[in-house]
Short mmCIF file of C-alpha atoms in Angstrom, two decimals:
data_model
loop_
_atom_site.label_atom_id
_atom_site.label_comp_id
_atom_site.label_asym_id
_atom_site.label_seq_id
_atom_site.Cartn_x
_atom_site.Cartn_y
_atom_site.Cartn_z
CA UNK A 103 0.00 0.00 0.00
CA UNK A 104 1.43 3.35 -1.04
CA UNK A 105 0.06 6.29 0.89
CA UNK A 106 -0.45 9.69 -0.64
CA UNK A 107 -1.97 12.93 0.55
CA UNK A 108 -4.46 15.24 -1.06
CA UNK A 109 -8.10 16.16 -1.29
CA UNK A 110 -10.74 16.43 -3.98
CA UNK A 111 -13.96 18.39 -3.85
CA UNK A 112 -17.07 18.48 -5.95
CA UNK A 113 -19.69 21.21 -5.75
CA UNK A 114 -23.06 19.46 -5.89
CA UNK A 115 -26.21 21.37 -6.71
CA UNK A 116 -29.76 20.34 -7.56
CA UNK A 117 -29.99 20.06 -11.33
CA UNK A 118 -33.02 22.28 -11.72
CA UNK A 119 -31.32 25.11 -9.84
CA UNK A 120 -28.25 24.86 -12.05
CA UNK A 121 -30.26 24.88 -15.26
CA UNK A 122 -32.46 27.74 -14.05
CA UNK A 123 -29.38 29.95 -13.91
CA UNK A 124 -28.24 28.95 -17.38
CA UNK A 125 -25.11 27.21 -16.21
CA UNK A 126 -23.93 23.92 -17.64
CA UNK A 127 -22.83 21.33 -15.08
CA UNK A 128 -19.57 19.46 -15.52
CA UNK A 129 -21.34 16.14 -15.04
CA UNK A 130 -24.27 14.58 -13.25
CA UNK A 131 -24.24 12.29 -10.25
CA UNK A 132 -26.75 9.70 -11.40
CA UNK A 133 -26.82 7.73 -8.18
CA UNK A 134 -24.94 6.23 -5.31
CA UNK A 135 -25.04 2.99 -3.36
CA UNK A 136 -23.71 1.76 -0.06
CA UNK A 137 -23.31 -1.57 1.70
CA UNK A 138 -21.51 -3.19 4.61
CA UNK A 139 -19.45 -6.36 4.26
CA UNK A 140 -20.17 -7.50 7.85
CA UNK A 141 -17.08 -9.65 7.41
CA UNK A 142 -13.74 -8.39 8.79
CA UNK A 143 -12.18 -5.09 9.88
CA UNK A 144 -9.38 -5.12 7.31
CA UNK A 145 -10.12 -7.88 4.80
CA UNK A 146 -13.00 -7.92 2.33
CA UNK A 147 -14.78 -11.19 1.55
CA UNK A 148 -13.00 -13.05 -1.25
CA UNK A 149 -15.98 -12.89 -3.57
CA UNK A 150 -16.42 -9.14 -3.11
CA UNK A 151 -20.13 -9.45 -2.39
CA UNK A 152 -20.24 -6.23 -0.38
CA UNK A 153 -18.58 -4.28 -3.19
CA UNK A 154 -20.94 -5.85 -5.70
CA UNK A 155 -23.93 -4.86 -3.58
CA UNK A 156 -22.74 -1.24 -3.34
CA UNK A 157 -22.27 -1.03 -7.11
CA UNK A 158 -25.61 -2.73 -7.78
CA UNK A 159 -27.38 -0.34 -5.40
CA UNK A 160 -25.77 2.64 -7.12
CA UNK A 161 -26.78 1.42 -10.57
CA UNK A 162 -30.31 0.84 -9.35
CA UNK A 163 -30.60 4.36 -7.97
CA UNK A 164 -29.06 5.70 -11.19
CA UNK A 165 -31.44 3.61 -13.28
CA UNK A 166 -28.47 2.54 -15.38
CA UNK A 167 -27.93 -0.97 -16.76
CA UNK A 168 -24.44 -2.45 -16.28
CA UNK A 169 -24.08 -2.53 -20.08
CA UNK A 170 -24.31 1.30 -20.12
CA UNK A 171 -21.24 1.72 -17.91
CA UNK A 172 -18.12 2.79 -19.77
CA UNK A 173 -15.41 2.21 -17.19
CA UNK A 174 -14.91 1.59 -13.48
CA UNK A 175 -12.72 3.86 -11.40
CA UNK A 176 -11.77 1.16 -8.92
CA UNK A 177 -10.94 1.49 -5.25
CA UNK A 178 -7.85 -0.42 -6.45
CA UNK A 179 -5.47 -0.18 -3.51
CA UNK A 180 -2.86 -2.43 -5.13
CA UNK A 181 -3.19 -4.89 -2.26
CA UNK A 182 -3.87 -8.55 -3.03
CA UNK A 183 -6.95 -8.91 -0.87
CA UNK A 184 -8.74 -5.76 -2.03
CA UNK A 185 -7.89 -6.05 -5.70
CA UNK A 186 -8.88 -9.70 -6.03
CA UNK A 187 -12.12 -9.12 -4.13
CA UNK A 188 -13.06 -5.98 -6.07
CA UNK A 189 -12.11 -7.53 -9.42
CA UNK A 190 -14.32 -10.49 -8.67
CA UNK A 191 -17.25 -8.17 -7.94
CA UNK A 192 -16.64 -6.09 -11.09
CA UNK A 193 -16.39 -9.23 -13.19
CA UNK A 194 -19.71 -10.56 -11.96
CA UNK A 195 -21.52 -7.28 -12.54
CA UNK A 196 -19.94 -6.12 -15.79
CA UNK A 197 -18.05 -9.07 -17.25
CA UNK A 198 -14.45 -9.19 -18.38
CA UNK A 199 -14.92 -6.45 -20.97
CA UNK A 200 -15.11 -3.60 -18.48
CA UNK A 201 -12.05 -1.30 -18.49
CA UNK A 202 -10.84 -0.73 -14.93
CA UNK A 203 -8.53 2.00 -13.73
CA UNK A 204 -7.26 2.98 -10.29
CA UNK A 205 -5.91 6.43 -9.48
CA UNK A 206 -3.89 5.10 -6.56
CA UNK A 207 -0.93 4.11 -8.71
CA UNK A 208 -0.61 7.79 -9.59
CA UNK A 209 -1.49 9.65 -6.40
CA UNK A 210 -1.18 6.90 -3.79
CA UNK A 211 -3.91 5.99 -1.32
CA UNK A 212 -5.00 9.33 0.07
CA UNK A 213 -7.22 7.62 2.67
CA UNK A 214 -10.08 9.99 3.56
CA UNK A 215 -9.33 12.07 0.48
CA UNK A 216 -9.35 9.15 -1.97
CA UNK A 217 -13.08 9.12 -2.70
CA UNK A 218 -13.10 12.84 -3.46
CA UNK A 219 -10.06 12.73 -5.72
CA UNK A 220 -11.40 9.72 -7.61
CA UNK A 221 -14.77 11.39 -8.05
CA UNK A 222 -13.00 14.39 -9.58
CA UNK A 223 -11.01 12.12 -11.91
CA UNK A 224 -14.25 10.40 -12.92
CA UNK A 225 -15.82 13.72 -13.82
CA UNK A 226 -12.73 14.76 -15.80
CA UNK A 227 -12.93 11.46 -17.70
CA UNK A 228 -16.50 12.28 -18.66
CA UNK A 229 -15.58 15.78 -19.77
CA UNK A 230 -12.59 14.64 -21.83
CA UNK A 231 -14.16 11.34 -22.90
CA UNK A 232 -10.90 9.71 -22.03
CA UNK A 233 -9.47 7.68 -19.15
CA UNK A 234 -5.76 7.69 -18.36
CA UNK A 235 -3.67 4.57 -17.89
CA UNK A 236 -3.01 2.64 -14.72
CA UNK A 237 0.35 3.74 -13.37
CA UNK A 238 2.67 1.01 -12.15
CA UNK A 239 0.77 -1.95 -13.57
CA UNK A 240 0.62 -3.37 -17.09
CA UNK A 241 -1.24 -6.65 -16.64
CA UNK A 242 -3.85 -7.73 -14.13
CA UNK A 243 -2.90 -10.38 -11.59
CA UNK A 244 -4.18 -13.90 -12.20
CA UNK A 245 -6.77 -13.56 -9.46
CA UNK A 246 -8.09 -10.25 -10.87
CA UNK A 247 -10.47 -11.13 -13.73
CA UNK A 248 -10.80 -7.63 -15.20
CA UNK A 249 -9.50 -5.64 -18.17
CA UNK A 250 -7.27 -2.90 -16.91
CA UNK A 251 -6.94 0.31 -18.91
CA UNK A 252 -3.82 -0.17 -21.09
CA UNK A 253 -0.73 2.01 -21.37
CA UNK A 254 -1.54 5.24 -23.16
CA UNK A 255 -5.06 5.35 -21.76
CA UNK A 256 -8.32 4.78 -23.54
CA UNK A 257 -10.78 6.89 -25.51
CA UNK A 258 -14.29 6.60 -24.16
CA UNK A 259 -17.64 6.72 -25.89
CA UNK A 260 -19.38 10.01 -26.50
CA UNK A 261 -21.56 9.72 -23.40
CA UNK A 262 -19.43 7.94 -20.82
CA UNK A 263 -20.92 6.56 -17.62
CA UNK A 264 -18.42 5.97 -14.82
CA UNK A 265 -18.70 3.94 -11.63
CA UNK A 266 -16.34 5.13 -8.88
CA UNK A 267 -15.72 2.82 -5.92
CA UNK A 268 -14.50 3.57 -2.40
CA UNK A 269 -14.24 0.95 0.32
CA UNK A 270 -13.23 1.53 3.93
CA UNK A 271 -11.89 -0.30 6.95
CA UNK A 272 -14.66 -2.20 8.64
CA UNK A 273 -16.18 -3.16 5.30
CA UNK A 274 -18.07 0.09 4.63
CA UNK A 275 -18.56 0.32 0.85
CA UNK A 276 -19.74 3.14 -1.39
CA UNK A 277 -20.11 3.43 -5.16
CA UNK A 278 -20.95 6.50 -7.22
CA UNK A 279 -22.33 6.64 -10.76
CA UNK A 280 -21.41 9.72 -12.83
CA UNK A 281 -22.37 10.60 -16.38
CA UNK A 282 -23.02 13.45 -18.76
CA UNK A 283 -26.03 15.57 -17.90
CA UNK A 284 -29.30 14.16 -19.16
CA UNK A 285 -30.38 17.68 -20.06
CA UNK A 286 -27.67 17.73 -22.74
CA UNK A 287 -29.78 15.27 -24.75
CA UNK U 105 -38.07 15.66 8.51
CA UNK U 106 -39.08 14.44 11.93
CA UNK U 107 -37.67 11.05 12.90
CA UNK U 108 -39.74 8.66 14.97
CA UNK U 109 -37.85 7.14 17.89
CA UNK U 110 -38.32 3.37 18.11
CA UNK U 111 -35.74 2.58 20.75
CA UNK U 112 -33.01 4.08 22.90
CA UNK U 113 -29.94 2.63 24.58
CA UNK U 114 -27.33 4.32 26.73
CA UNK U 115 -23.99 3.75 28.37
CA UNK U 116 -22.97 7.05 29.84
CA UNK U 117 -21.89 9.01 32.85
CA UNK U 118 -24.87 10.95 34.09
CA UNK U 119 -27.22 8.14 33.07
CA UNK U 120 -25.71 4.75 33.87
CA UNK U 121 -23.11 6.02 36.35
CA UNK U 122 -22.84 9.27 38.30
CA UNK U 123 -20.91 12.25 37.06
CA UNK U 124 -17.45 12.86 38.44
CA UNK U 125 -15.47 16.05 38.75
CA UNK U 126 -12.99 16.75 35.96
CA UNK U 127 -12.49 14.16 33.27
CA UNK U 128 -14.86 11.26 33.78
CA UNK U 129 -14.47 7.67 32.60
CA UNK U 130 -17.01 4.88 32.96
CA UNK U 131 -16.16 2.38 35.66
CA UNK U 132 -17.95 -0.50 33.94
CA UNK U 133 -18.60 -1.34 30.31
CA UNK U 134 -20.65 -4.56 30.31
CA UNK U 135 -19.62 -5.64 26.83
CA UNK U 136 -19.61 -9.29 27.95
CA UNK U 137 -23.40 -9.17 27.98
CA UNK U 138 -23.51 -8.34 24.28
CA UNK U 139 -20.43 -9.60 22.40
CA UNK U 140 -18.44 -12.82 22.45
CA UNK U 141 -14.75 -12.66 23.43
CA UNK U 142 -13.50 -13.37 19.91
CA UNK U 143 -15.43 -10.37 18.62
CA UNK U 144 -14.92 -7.87 21.42
CA UNK U 145 -11.16 -8.38 21.84
CA UNK U 146 -10.69 -6.41 18.62
CA UNK U 147 -12.72 -3.40 19.80
CA UNK U 148 -11.29 -0.07 20.81
CA UNK U 149 -12.88 1.61 23.84
CA UNK U 150 -15.26 3.75 21.80
CA UNK U 151 -16.35 0.76 19.70
CA UNK U 152 -16.99 -1.12 22.95
CA UNK U 153 -19.18 1.67 24.31
CA UNK U 154 -21.00 2.03 21.00
CA UNK U 155 -21.65 -1.71 20.84
CA UNK U 156 -23.27 -1.75 24.29
CA UNK U 157 -25.44 1.32 23.63
CA UNK U 158 -26.44 0.01 20.19
CA UNK U 159 -27.34 -3.43 21.54
CA UNK U 160 -29.50 -1.84 24.23
CA UNK U 161 -31.30 0.35 21.68
CA UNK U 162 -31.99 -2.66 19.45
CA UNK U 163 -33.36 -4.53 22.46
CA UNK U 164 -35.45 -1.54 23.47
CA UNK U 165 -36.87 -1.25 19.97
CA UNK U 166 -37.61 -5.00 20.01
CA UNK U 167 -36.00 -5.49 16.63
CA UNK U 168 -35.02 -9.05 15.86
CA UNK U 169 -34.40 -8.81 12.14
CA UNK U 170 -31.74 -6.20 11.45
CA UNK U 171 -32.28 -6.36 7.70
CA UNK U 172 -33.03 -2.84 6.55
CA UNK U 173 -31.54 -1.13 9.60
CA UNK U 174 -28.93 1.34 8.38
CA UNK U 175 -26.19 2.37 10.79
CA UNK U 176 -24.99 5.89 11.51
CA UNK U 177 -22.16 6.49 13.94
CA UNK U 178 -21.21 9.93 15.12
CA UNK U 179 -18.26 10.99 17.23
CA UNK U 180 -16.23 14.12 17.80
CA UNK U 181 -12.96 12.54 18.93
CA UNK U 182 -13.20 9.00 17.56
CA UNK U 183 -11.01 6.31 19.07
CA UNK U 184 -8.81 8.88 20.77
CA UNK U 185 -6.94 6.39 22.95
CA UNK U 186 -6.01 4.33 19.90
CA UNK U 187 -4.73 7.46 18.17
CA UNK U 188 -2.74 8.35 21.28
CA UNK U 189 -1.27 4.84 21.29
CA UNK U 190 -0.16 5.30 17.68
CA UNK U 191 1.61 8.54 18.56
CA UNK U 192 3.21 6.92 21.61
CA UNK U 193 4.45 3.89 19.68
CA UNK U 194 5.94 6.07 16.95
CA UNK U 195 7.56 8.28 19.60
CA UNK U 196 8.96 5.46 21.70
CA UNK U 197 10.25 3.29 18.84
CA UNK U 198 11.33 6.17 16.61
CA UNK U 199 8.83 4.98 14.05
CA UNK U 200 10.10 1.40 13.87
CA UNK U 201 7.20 -0.30 15.63
CA UNK U 202 3.50 0.16 15.04
CA UNK U 203 0.91 -2.44 15.94
CA UNK U 204 -1.11 -3.29 12.79
CA UNK U 205 -4.33 -3.40 14.77
CA UNK U 206 -4.03 0.23 15.79
CA UNK U 207 -4.41 1.70 12.33
CA UNK U 208 -7.81 0.26 11.35
CA UNK U 209 -9.08 0.96 14.87
CA UNK U 210 -7.95 4.58 14.76
CA UNK U 211 -10.30 5.68 11.98
CA UNK U 212 -13.57 7.34 12.96
CA UNK U 213 -15.66 4.67 11.24
CA UNK U 214 -14.08 1.74 13.07
CA UNK U 215 -16.96 1.49 15.62
CA UNK U 216 -19.36 1.27 12.65
CA UNK U 217 -17.24 -1.51 11.15
CA UNK U 218 -17.29 -3.49 14.40
CA UNK U 219 -21.04 -2.95 14.69
CA UNK U 220 -21.82 -4.18 11.18
CA UNK U 221 -19.58 -7.21 11.70
CA UNK U 222 -20.98 -8.06 15.13
CA UNK U 223 -24.60 -7.55 14.11
CA UNK U 224 -24.08 -9.15 10.67
CA UNK U 225 -25.60 -6.07 9.13
CA UNK U 226 -25.10 -5.50 5.38
CA UNK U 227 -27.01 -2.22 5.17
CA UNK U 228 -25.57 1.21 4.40
CA UNK U 229 -23.31 2.55 7.11
CA UNK U 230 -22.32 6.19 7.48
CA UNK U 231 -19.95 7.84 9.95
CA UNK U 232 -19.95 11.57 10.60
CA UNK U 233 -17.99 13.92 12.81
CA UNK U 234 -18.74 17.57 13.46
CA UNK U 235 -16.99 18.44 16.68
CA UNK U 236 -19.35 19.07 19.56
CA UNK U 237 -22.26 19.18 17.16
CA UNK U 238 -21.74 15.56 16.09
CA UNK U 239 -24.97 14.39 17.71
CA UNK U 240 -26.90 16.76 15.48
CA UNK U 241 -24.86 15.71 12.45
CA UNK U 242 -25.62 12.05 13.15
CA UNK U 243 -29.36 12.64 13.18
CA UNK U 244 -29.07 14.71 9.99
CA UNK U 245 -27.19 11.84 8.33
CA UNK U 246 -30.05 9.50 9.23
CA UNK U 247 -32.49 11.97 7.67
CA UNK U 248 -30.39 11.96 4.50
CA UNK U 249 -30.51 8.16 4.31
CA UNK U 250 -34.30 8.28 4.57
CA UNK U 251 -34.55 11.06 1.98
CA UNK U 252 -32.44 9.02 -0.42
CA UNK U 253 -34.67 6.02 0.11
CA UNK U 254 -31.77 3.89 1.35
CA UNK U 255 -33.40 2.81 4.59
CA UNK U 256 -36.66 2.81 6.50
CA UNK U 257 -34.99 2.61 9.90
CA UNK U 258 -31.57 3.58 11.18
CA UNK U 259 -29.51 2.91 14.25
CA UNK U 260 -27.86 6.21 15.18
CA UNK U 261 -25.07 5.91 17.73
CA UNK U 262 -23.24 8.92 19.09
CA UNK U 263 -20.74 9.56 21.80
CA UNK U 264 -17.13 9.94 22.81
CA UNK U 265 -14.65 8.32 25.10
CA UNK U 266 -12.67 10.09 27.81
CA UNK U 267 -9.76 8.76 29.82
CA UNK U 268 -8.24 10.32 32.90
CA UNK U 269 -4.83 9.00 31.85
CA UNK U 270 -4.69 11.12 28.67
CA UNK U 271 -3.03 14.24 30.21
CA UNK U 272 -0.35 12.13 31.92
CA UNK U 273 0.46 10.22 28.77
CA UNK U 274 0.65 13.41 26.75
CA UNK U 275 3.03 14.86 29.35
CA UNK U 276 5.25 11.81 28.94
CA UNK U 277 5.32 12.42 25.20
CA UNK U 278 6.41 16.00 25.78
CA UNK U 279 3.09 17.49 24.67
CA UNK U 280 2.72 19.64 27.78
CA UNK U 281 0.46 22.28 26.28
CA UNK U 282 -1.82 19.66 24.77
CA UNK U 283 -1.94 17.80 28.09
CA UNK U 284 -3.10 20.93 29.90
CA UNK U 285 -5.69 21.62 27.24
CA UNK U 286 -7.14 18.11 27.45
CA UNK U 287 -7.22 18.22 31.26
CA UNK U 288 -9.08 21.53 31.24
CA UNK U 289 -11.82 20.20 28.95
CA UNK U 290 -13.33 17.94 31.65
CA UNK U 291 -14.52 15.40 29.10
CA UNK U 292 -17.23 13.02 30.27
CA UNK U 293 -17.58 9.82 28.33
CA UNK U 294 -20.68 8.12 27.12
CA UNK U 295 -22.64 6.76 24.21
CA UNK U 296 -26.30 6.85 23.29
CA UNK U 297 -28.00 4.95 20.49
CA UNK U 298 -31.37 5.68 18.95
CA UNK U 299 -33.32 3.49 16.59
CA UNK U 300 -35.20 5.95 14.41
CA UNK U 301 -37.52 5.48 11.48
CA UNK U 302 -39.85 7.21 9.09
CA UNK U 303 -42.88 5.46 10.53
CA UNK U 304 -44.14 5.96 14.10
CA UNK U 305 -42.86 3.57 16.74
CA UNK U 306 -45.07 1.81 19.23
CA UNK U 307 -43.29 2.81 22.45
CA UNK U 308 -44.32 6.45 22.57
CA UNK U 309 -40.74 7.70 22.65
CA UNK U 310 -41.58 10.70 20.51
CA UNK U 311 -40.05 12.28 17.47
CA UNK U 312 -36.86 14.22 16.91
CA UNK U 313 -35.42 16.57 14.31
CA UNK U 314 -31.97 18.11 14.14
CA UNK U 315 -29.90 20.60 12.21
CA UNK U 316 -26.75 22.66 12.18
CA UNK U 317 -26.70 26.28 11.06
CA UNK U 318 -23.65 28.34 10.19
CA UNK U 319 -24.15 31.74 11.73
CA UNK U 320 -22.31 34.88 12.68
CA UNK U 321 -22.48 34.86 16.43
CA UNK U 322 -23.66 31.88 18.48
CA UNK U 323 -24.65 34.14 21.34
CA UNK U 324 -26.87 36.40 19.28
CA UNK U 325 -28.15 34.00 16.65
CA UNK U 326 -29.77 31.39 18.87
CA UNK U 327 -33.14 32.86 17.96
CA UNK U 328 -32.54 32.91 14.21
CA UNK U 329 -32.02 29.14 14.31
CA UNK U 330 -35.53 28.74 15.65
CA UNK U 331 -36.98 31.07 13.04
CA UNK U 332 -35.05 29.59 10.11
CA UNK U 333 -36.10 26.06 10.99
CA UNK U 334 -39.68 27.06 11.71
CA UNK U 335 -39.53 25.74 15.26
CA UNK U 336 -42.60 26.93 17.14
CA UNK U 337 -42.31 25.91 20.74
CA UNK U 338 -45.36 24.80 22.65
CA UNK U 339 -46.35 25.94 26.10
CA UNK U 340 -43.93 24.65 28.72
CA UNK U 341 -41.26 23.57 26.27
CA UNK U 342 -37.85 23.19 27.87
CA UNK U 343 -34.76 24.71 26.26
CA UNK U 344 -31.32 23.50 27.25
CA UNK U 345 -28.30 25.34 25.93
CA UNK U 346 -24.96 23.59 25.96
CA UNK U 347 -21.85 25.47 26.92
CA UNK U 348 -23.11 28.96 26.14
CA UNK U 349 -24.17 31.05 29.11
CA UNK U 350 -24.48 34.02 26.75
CA UNK U 351 -26.97 32.09 24.65
CA UNK U 352 -29.06 31.41 27.76
CA UNK U 353 -29.16 35.11 28.56
CA UNK U 354 -30.28 35.94 25.03
CA UNK U 355 -33.06 33.36 25.05
CA UNK U 356 -34.28 34.37 28.49
CA UNK U 357 -34.50 37.95 27.27
CA UNK U 358 -36.69 37.06 24.28
CA UNK U 359 -39.78 36.62 26.36
CA UNK U 360 -42.83 34.92 24.94
CA UNK U 361 -42.48 36.21 21.39
CA UNK U 362 -41.33 32.84 20.11
CA UNK U 363 -43.06 30.74 22.72
CA UNK U 364 -40.01 30.81 24.94
CA UNK U 365 -40.70 30.65 28.65
CA UNK U 366 -37.67 32.27 30.38
CA UNK U 367 -38.10 30.01 33.37
CA UNK U 368 -37.70 26.95 31.14
CA UNK U 369 -34.36 27.99 29.64
CA UNK U 370 -31.30 26.54 31.32
CA UNK U 371 -27.63 25.90 30.77
CA UNK U 372 -26.02 22.50 30.50
CA UNK U 373 -22.86 23.61 32.17
CA UNK U 374 -19.60 21.94 33.03
CA UNK U 375 -21.40 19.29 35.05
CA UNK U 376 -22.60 17.79 31.79
CA UNK U 377 -19.09 17.71 30.37
CA UNK U 378 -18.71 18.00 26.65
CA UNK U 379 -21.47 19.51 24.59
CA UNK U 380 -22.23 16.23 22.85
CA UNK U 381 -22.59 14.36 26.12
CA UNK U 382 -24.95 17.08 27.27
CA UNK U 383 -27.12 16.58 24.20
CA UNK U 384 -27.76 12.91 24.54
CA UNK U 385 -28.03 12.91 28.30
CA UNK U 386 -30.67 15.62 28.25
CA UNK U 387 -32.52 13.82 25.48
CA UNK U 388 -32.63 10.53 27.35
CA UNK U 389 -33.75 12.21 30.55
CA UNK U 390 -36.53 14.03 28.75
CA UNK U 391 -37.75 10.95 26.90
CA UNK U 392 -38.07 9.12 30.21
CA UNK U 393 -39.78 12.00 31.99
CA UNK U 394 -43.49 12.49 31.83
CA UNK U 395 -43.65 16.13 32.88
CA UNK U 396 -42.12 17.67 29.77
CA UNK U 397 -43.58 17.16 26.31
CA UNK U 398 -41.11 19.17 24.31
CA UNK U 399 -37.38 19.78 24.50
CA UNK U 400 -35.12 21.96 22.42
CA UNK U 401 -31.39 21.39 22.76
CA UNK U 402 -29.13 24.12 21.43
CA UNK U 403 -25.38 23.70 21.19
CA UNK U 404 -22.81 26.14 19.92
CA UNK U 405 -19.36 25.63 18.53
CA UNK U 406 -17.22 28.15 16.70
CA UNK U 407 -19.57 29.79 14.20
CA UNK U 408 -22.20 27.10 14.18
CA UNK U 409 -25.32 26.36 16.20
CA UNK U 410 -26.80 22.90 16.36
CA UNK U 411 -30.28 22.00 17.48
CA UNK U 412 -32.11 18.84 18.47
CA UNK U 413 -35.86 19.28 18.81
CA UNK U 414 -37.71 16.48 20.56
CA UNK U 415 -41.47 16.21 20.99
CA UNK U 416 -43.59 13.55 22.62
#
């Protein structure tokens, strides 16, 4: 685990208030989901069922099918237990095709700041329709059945939808679903 | 949104044990009644207190199936003794030794993690901290979960630990100024848990709402909090102000304009220890009383005022 320090902030406003003032939002938070592993203080369950539940809850609130998701900004700590567990959950929900990227190879694990930074990166990905590469990893481990974003990054579709995961000690899980604003349609 | 109270559980000085002068620690934490040794040996002190209070609230609410019960934990200081142990180990070993168990137990959400594990609860879990207004923030977090449709009921646990050994240990670490500051705070430890829900409970424990307002002057803006949140107090409502004698004077001077009876305004002073302890102790006492039907708790910190409004 490589620690980093930093913070990321998003200004959230009700969509109707933003549009009433003629401003154009950077992105839209479609939904969020939470769950508890109820398993162990520092180790997630091998099958990642808590992570899967958080992502599924977020997609349900967002009213987004898994097929609509463009990439997953993973919690991705670079530790064996987390990465194998999270990859297993992502694989079950989205299949092997889903590009997965973790910011932590670039900025380290910023602990309480990680979720905010990764949310900002997710929004930037939507704006630029592009996701940058995983730093410090070129191939996924054998027990991580996911497609990691390759060197050089990846161009995304015109209307990307991003799932951003954050998991905490004690097995507290949260997933966010970001996308372009529906009003842009 | 008003939250219906379905159950309450406490483990606190002032409720379960008498207050003491200065910093006050609980003499007994009966965790053995609620958690098996293999589970509880991993708890920090705050997690232990939270577990007891939470278990009592669940019992009081007569909930057997925890499915659908979200968990909110709220603390100003978190597992402060664990954090102090981390500092001490780094200091004494020059950074070479650090017990792996300390780190996960030092985070503010560790009591929530132990609770979800011990209660086998897979529901959403949120931890908040807002200084001495953390009790208010915890209730607001529960409201948010209900607004978002993520739960129908929530277990809200708030409190803080306090240890008379903290100043001495800080002195040993060379943190003399910090030691004096901690000693002067007269922290009193305790935890209270509420089971709250959108629907009315059957025990007649009443309803509660809470909020935190950023204002200019706590002393002068106590009244604007009432107006902004459309709180109209009924006849005989009790108002308790935590740690702000100036706020008491202001409210007493208002008269009956806002339904405030000057004789029913009082200060939760040093005897109630920290502001957060004052909040939940007063709430529990009021819920169990039959003479008062309405209670408004006001707490001030920095440029914020928090309120908890309870009604039968």
